[in-house]
mmCIF file of C-alpha atoms and ligand atoms in Angstrom:
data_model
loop_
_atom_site.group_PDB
_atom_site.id
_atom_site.type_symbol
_atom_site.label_atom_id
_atom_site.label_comp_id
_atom_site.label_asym_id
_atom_site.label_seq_id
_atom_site.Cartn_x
_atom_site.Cartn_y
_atom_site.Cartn_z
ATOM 1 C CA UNK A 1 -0.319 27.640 57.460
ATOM 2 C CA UNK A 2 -0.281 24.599 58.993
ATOM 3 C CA UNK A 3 -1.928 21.807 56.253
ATOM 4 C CA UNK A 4 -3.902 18.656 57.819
ATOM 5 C CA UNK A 5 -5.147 15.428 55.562
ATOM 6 C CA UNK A 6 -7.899 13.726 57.246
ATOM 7 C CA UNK A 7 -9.236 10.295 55.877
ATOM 8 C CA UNK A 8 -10.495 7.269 57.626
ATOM 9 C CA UNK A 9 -9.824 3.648 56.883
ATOM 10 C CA UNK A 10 -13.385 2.684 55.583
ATOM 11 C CA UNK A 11 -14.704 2.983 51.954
ATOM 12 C CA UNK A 12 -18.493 2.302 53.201
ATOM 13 C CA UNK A 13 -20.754 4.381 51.850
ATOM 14 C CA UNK A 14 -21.932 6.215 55.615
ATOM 15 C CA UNK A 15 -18.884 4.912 57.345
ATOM 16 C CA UNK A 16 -19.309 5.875 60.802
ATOM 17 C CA UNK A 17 -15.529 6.275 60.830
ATOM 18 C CA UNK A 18 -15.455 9.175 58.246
ATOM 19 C CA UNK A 19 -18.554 10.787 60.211
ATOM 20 C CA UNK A 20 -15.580 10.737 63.308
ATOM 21 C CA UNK A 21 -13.005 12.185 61.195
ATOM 22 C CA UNK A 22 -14.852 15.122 59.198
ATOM 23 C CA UNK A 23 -15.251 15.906 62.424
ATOM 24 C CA UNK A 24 -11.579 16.415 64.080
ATOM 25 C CA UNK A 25 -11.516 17.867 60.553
ATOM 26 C CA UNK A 26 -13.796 20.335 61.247
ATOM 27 C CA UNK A 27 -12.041 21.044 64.835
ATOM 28 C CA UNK A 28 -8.537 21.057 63.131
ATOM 29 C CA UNK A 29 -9.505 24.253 60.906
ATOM 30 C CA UNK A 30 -11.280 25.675 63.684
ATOM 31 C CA UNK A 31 -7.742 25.595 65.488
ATOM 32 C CA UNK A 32 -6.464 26.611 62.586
ATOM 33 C CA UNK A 33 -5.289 24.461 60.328
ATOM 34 C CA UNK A 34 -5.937 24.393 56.451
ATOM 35 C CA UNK A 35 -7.566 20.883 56.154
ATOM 36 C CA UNK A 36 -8.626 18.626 53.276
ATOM 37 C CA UNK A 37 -11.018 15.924 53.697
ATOM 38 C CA UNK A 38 -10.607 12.630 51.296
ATOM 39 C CA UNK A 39 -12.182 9.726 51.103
ATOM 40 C CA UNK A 40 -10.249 6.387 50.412
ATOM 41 C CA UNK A 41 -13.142 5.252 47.830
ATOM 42 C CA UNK A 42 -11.901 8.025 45.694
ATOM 43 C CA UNK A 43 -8.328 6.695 45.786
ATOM 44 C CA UNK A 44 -9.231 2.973 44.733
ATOM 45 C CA UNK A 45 -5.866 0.760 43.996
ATOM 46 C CA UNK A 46 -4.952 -2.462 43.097
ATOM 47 C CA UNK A 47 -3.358 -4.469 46.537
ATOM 48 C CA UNK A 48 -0.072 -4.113 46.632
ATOM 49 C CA UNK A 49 2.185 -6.436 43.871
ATOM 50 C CA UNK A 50 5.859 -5.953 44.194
ATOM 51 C CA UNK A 51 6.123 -7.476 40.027
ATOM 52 C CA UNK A 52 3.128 -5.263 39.150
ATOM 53 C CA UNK A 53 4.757 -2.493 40.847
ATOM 54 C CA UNK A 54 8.255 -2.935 39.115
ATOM 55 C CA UNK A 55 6.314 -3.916 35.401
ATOM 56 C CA UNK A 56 3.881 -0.744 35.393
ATOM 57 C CA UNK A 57 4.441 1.644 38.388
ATOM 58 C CA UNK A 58 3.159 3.015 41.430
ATOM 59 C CA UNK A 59 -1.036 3.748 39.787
ATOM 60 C CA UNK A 60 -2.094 6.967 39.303
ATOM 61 C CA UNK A 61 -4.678 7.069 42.658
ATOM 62 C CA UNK A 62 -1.649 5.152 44.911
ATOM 63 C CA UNK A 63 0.527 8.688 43.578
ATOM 64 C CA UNK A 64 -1.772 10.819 44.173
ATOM 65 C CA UNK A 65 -3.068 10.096 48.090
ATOM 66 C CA UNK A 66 0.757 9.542 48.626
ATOM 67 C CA UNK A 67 1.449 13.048 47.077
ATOM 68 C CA UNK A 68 -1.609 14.285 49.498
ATOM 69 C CA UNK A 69 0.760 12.838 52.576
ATOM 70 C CA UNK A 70 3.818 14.135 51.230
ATOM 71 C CA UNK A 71 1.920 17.986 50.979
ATOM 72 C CA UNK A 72 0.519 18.020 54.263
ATOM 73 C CA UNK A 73 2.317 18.873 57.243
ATOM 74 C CA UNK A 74 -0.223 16.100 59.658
ATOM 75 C CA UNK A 75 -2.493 13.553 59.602
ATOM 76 C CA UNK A 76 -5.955 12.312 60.896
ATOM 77 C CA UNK A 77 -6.707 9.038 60.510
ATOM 78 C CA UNK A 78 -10.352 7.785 61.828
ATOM 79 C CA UNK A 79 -10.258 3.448 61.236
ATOM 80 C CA UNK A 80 -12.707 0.520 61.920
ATOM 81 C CA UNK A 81 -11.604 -2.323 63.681
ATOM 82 C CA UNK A 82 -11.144 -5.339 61.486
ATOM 83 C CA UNK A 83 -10.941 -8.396 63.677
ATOM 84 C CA UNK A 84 -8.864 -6.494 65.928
ATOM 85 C CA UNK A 85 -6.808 -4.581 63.301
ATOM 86 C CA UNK A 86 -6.913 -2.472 60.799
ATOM 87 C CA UNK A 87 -8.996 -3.014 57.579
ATOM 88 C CA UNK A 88 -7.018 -4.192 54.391
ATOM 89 C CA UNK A 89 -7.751 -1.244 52.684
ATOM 90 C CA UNK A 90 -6.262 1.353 54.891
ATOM 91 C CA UNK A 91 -2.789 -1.011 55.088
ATOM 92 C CA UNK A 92 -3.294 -1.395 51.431
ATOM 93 C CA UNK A 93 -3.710 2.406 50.577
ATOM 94 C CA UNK A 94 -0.601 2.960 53.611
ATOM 95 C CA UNK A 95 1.664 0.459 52.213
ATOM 96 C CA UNK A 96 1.085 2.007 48.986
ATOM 97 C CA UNK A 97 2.001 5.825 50.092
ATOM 98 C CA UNK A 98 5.330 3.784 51.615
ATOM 99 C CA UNK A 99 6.886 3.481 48.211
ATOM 100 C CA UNK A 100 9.646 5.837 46.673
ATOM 101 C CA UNK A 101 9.284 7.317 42.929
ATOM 102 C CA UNK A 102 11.437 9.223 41.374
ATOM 103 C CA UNK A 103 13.890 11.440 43.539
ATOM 104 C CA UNK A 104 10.911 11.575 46.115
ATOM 105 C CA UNK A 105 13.167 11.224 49.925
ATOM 106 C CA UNK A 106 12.898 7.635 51.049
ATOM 107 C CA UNK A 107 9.174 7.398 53.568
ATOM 108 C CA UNK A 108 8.447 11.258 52.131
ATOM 109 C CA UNK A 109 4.808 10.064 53.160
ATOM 110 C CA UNK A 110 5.744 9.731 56.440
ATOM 111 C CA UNK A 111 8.614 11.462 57.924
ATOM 112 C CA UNK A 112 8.483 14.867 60.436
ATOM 113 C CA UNK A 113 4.046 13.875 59.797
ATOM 114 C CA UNK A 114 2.554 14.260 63.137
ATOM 115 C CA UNK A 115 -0.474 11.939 63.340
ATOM 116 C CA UNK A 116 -3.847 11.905 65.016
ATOM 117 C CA UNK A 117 -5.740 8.261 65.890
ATOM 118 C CA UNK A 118 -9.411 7.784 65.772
ATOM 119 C CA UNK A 119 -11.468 4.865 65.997
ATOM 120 C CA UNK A 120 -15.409 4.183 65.891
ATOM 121 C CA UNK A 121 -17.626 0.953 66.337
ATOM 122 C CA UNK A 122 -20.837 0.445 67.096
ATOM 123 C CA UNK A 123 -19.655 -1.846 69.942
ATOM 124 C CA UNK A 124 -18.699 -0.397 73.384
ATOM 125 C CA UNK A 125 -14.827 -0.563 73.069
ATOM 126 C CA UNK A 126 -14.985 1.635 70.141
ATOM 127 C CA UNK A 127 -12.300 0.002 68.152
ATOM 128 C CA UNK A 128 -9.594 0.486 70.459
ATOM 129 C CA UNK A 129 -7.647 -2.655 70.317
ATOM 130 C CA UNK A 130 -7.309 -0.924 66.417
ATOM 131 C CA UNK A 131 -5.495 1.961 68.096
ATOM 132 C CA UNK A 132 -3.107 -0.273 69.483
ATOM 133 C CA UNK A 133 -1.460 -1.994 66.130
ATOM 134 C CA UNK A 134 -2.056 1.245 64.126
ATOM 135 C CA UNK A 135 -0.288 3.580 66.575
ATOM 136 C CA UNK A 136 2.707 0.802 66.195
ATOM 137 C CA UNK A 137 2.788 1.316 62.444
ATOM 138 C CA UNK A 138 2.306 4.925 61.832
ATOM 139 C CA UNK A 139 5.719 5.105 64.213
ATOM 140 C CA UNK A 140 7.493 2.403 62.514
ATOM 141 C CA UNK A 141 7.037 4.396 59.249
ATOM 142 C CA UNK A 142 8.704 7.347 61.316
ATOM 143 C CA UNK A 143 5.247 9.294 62.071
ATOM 144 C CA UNK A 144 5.179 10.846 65.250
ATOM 145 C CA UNK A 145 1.703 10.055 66.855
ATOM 146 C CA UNK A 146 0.177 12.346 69.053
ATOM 147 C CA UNK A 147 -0.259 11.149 72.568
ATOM 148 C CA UNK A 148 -4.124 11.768 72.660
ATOM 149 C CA UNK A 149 -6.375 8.940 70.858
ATOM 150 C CA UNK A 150 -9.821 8.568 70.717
ATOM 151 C CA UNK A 151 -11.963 5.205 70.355
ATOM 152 C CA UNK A 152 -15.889 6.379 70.314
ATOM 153 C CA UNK A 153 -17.923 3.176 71.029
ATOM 154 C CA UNK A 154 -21.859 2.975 70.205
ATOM 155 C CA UNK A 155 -20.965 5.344 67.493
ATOM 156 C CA UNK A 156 -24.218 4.991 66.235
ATOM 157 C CA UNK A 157 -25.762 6.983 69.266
ATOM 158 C CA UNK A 158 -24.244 9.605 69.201
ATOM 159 C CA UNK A 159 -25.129 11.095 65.353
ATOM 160 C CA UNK A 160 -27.885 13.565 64.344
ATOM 161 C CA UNK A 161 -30.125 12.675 61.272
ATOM 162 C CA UNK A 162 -27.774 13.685 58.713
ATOM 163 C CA UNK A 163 -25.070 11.161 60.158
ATOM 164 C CA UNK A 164 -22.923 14.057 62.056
ATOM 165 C CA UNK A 165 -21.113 12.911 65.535
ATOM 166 C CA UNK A 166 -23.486 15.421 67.718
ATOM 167 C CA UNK A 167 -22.620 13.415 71.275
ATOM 168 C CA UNK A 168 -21.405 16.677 72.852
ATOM 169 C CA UNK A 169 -18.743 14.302 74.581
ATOM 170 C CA UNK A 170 -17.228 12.683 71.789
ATOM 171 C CA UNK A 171 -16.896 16.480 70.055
ATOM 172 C CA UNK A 172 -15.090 17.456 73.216
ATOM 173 C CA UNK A 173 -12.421 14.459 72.994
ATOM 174 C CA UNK A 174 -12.256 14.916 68.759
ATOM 175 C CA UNK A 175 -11.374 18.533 68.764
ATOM 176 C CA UNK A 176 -8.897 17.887 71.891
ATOM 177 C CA UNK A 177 -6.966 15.361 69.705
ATOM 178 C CA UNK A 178 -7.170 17.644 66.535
ATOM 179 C CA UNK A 179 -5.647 20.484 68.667
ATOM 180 C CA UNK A 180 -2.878 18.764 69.607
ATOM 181 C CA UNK A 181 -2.182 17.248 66.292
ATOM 182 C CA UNK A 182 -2.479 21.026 64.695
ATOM 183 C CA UNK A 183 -0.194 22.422 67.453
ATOM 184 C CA UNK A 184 2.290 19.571 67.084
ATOM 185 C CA UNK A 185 2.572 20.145 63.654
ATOM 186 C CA UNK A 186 2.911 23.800 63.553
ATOM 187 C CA UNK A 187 5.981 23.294 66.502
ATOM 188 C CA UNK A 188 7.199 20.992 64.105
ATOM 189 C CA UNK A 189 6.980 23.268 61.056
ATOM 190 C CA UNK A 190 8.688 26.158 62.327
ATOM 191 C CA UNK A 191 11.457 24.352 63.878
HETATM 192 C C1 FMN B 1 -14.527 -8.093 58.707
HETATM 193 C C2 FMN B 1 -15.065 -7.289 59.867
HETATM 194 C C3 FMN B 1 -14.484 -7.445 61.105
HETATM 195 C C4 FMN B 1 -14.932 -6.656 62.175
HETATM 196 N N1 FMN B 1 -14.277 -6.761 63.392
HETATM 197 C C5 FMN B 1 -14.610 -5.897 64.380
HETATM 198 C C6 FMN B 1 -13.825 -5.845 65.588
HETATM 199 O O1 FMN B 1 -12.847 -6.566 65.765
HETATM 200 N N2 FMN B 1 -14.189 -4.940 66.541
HETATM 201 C C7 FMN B 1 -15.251 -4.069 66.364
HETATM 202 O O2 FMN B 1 -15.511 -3.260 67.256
HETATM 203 N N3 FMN B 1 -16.013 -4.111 65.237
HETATM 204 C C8 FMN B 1 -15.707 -4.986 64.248
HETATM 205 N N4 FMN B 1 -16.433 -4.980 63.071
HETATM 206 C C9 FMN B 1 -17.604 -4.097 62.949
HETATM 207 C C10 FMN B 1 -17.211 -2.685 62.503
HETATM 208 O O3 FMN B 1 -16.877 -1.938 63.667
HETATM 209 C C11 FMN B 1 -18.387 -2.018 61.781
HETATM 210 O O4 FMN B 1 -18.643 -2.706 60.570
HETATM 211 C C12 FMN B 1 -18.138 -0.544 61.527
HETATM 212 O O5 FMN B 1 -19.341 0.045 61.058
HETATM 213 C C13 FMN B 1 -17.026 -0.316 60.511
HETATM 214 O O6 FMN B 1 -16.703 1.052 60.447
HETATM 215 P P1 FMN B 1 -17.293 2.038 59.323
HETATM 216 O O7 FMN B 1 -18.726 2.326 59.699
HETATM 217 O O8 FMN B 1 -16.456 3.253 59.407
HETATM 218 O O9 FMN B 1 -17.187 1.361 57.978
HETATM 219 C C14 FMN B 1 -16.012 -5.762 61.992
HETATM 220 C C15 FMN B 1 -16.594 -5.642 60.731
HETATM 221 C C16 FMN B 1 -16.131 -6.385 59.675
HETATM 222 C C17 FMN B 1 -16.746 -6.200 58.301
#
């Protein structure tokens, strides 16, 4: 079966941008994909040091998302927008996930991952100048990204009381982009 990691790129507690991606999640297994759901505040790790790195090691958390990457077969990524950009933490955890232990392929992380791009503000443009500069990275690091992107502006307008996306609209445009990243992947996989 086709496996799918979804995370976002925020570590705030209610982060709108996890709200978006538990819900391509939930639209990925309903198109039937096995999916698994992190958060990035569970995988907390140092920013990057190339000394600290050679001295002690990739950390235990930095292995462990990377080793989530390297099992899954695609990738949904939900981030803020960080002064046009992506937020520290997501290049910190990505950068991370880039680095080779062991007899691990070089990019294992990355390469033959087909990845989805989300992004939520509560401003209209909905993060999408973030899309931009984190499409361009996901395909440096040899990722193909799916075609389909989504940018959901006044996110906070379109939850229900318990913080779910329930904008009937936004659902629509989530589980189009999870579709095509589950059906990308499964090409992929069986080729
Ligand atoms: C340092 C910083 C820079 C920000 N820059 C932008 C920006 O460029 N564009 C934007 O739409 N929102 C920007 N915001 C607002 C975020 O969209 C908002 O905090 C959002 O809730 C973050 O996503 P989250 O809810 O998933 O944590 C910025 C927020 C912070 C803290």
């Amino acid at each position: 079966m086709t496996k799918i990691l979804a995370f976002s790129g925020s570590t705030r507690r209610n982060s709108y941008n996890q709200a978006v991606v538990e819900c391509a999640a939930q639209a990925a297994k309903d198109a039937g994909a096995e999916v698994t759901v992190i958060n990035l505040a569970d995988y907390a790790m140092p920013i990057f040091n190339e000394d600290e790195e050679a001295e002690y090691g990739i950390p235990e958390r930095a292995q462990a998302f990377k080793q989530l990457m390297i099992e899954h077969d695609g990738i949904l990524i939900a981030s803020p927008e960080y002064n046009s950009s992506y937020p520290a933490v997501l290049k910190n955890a990505i950068d991370w996930a880039s680095r080779k232990a062991g007899d691990e392929p070089v990019l294992a992380a990355y390469k033959q991952k087909v990845v989805g791009l989300m992004a939520a503000s509560p401003g209209a443009l909905g993060g999408m100048r973030v899309l931009v500069v984190l499409r361009m990275l996901m395909q440096n690091l040899s990722c193909i990204v799916a075609p389909a992107q989504v940018a959901v502006g006044n996110v906070a307008d379109k939850l229900d009381e318990s913080g779910a996306i329930s904008d009937e609209k936004t659902k629509k445009q989530l589980a189009n982009l999870a579709k095509q990243v589950v059906d990308l992947a499964t090409k992929l996989k069986s080729e």
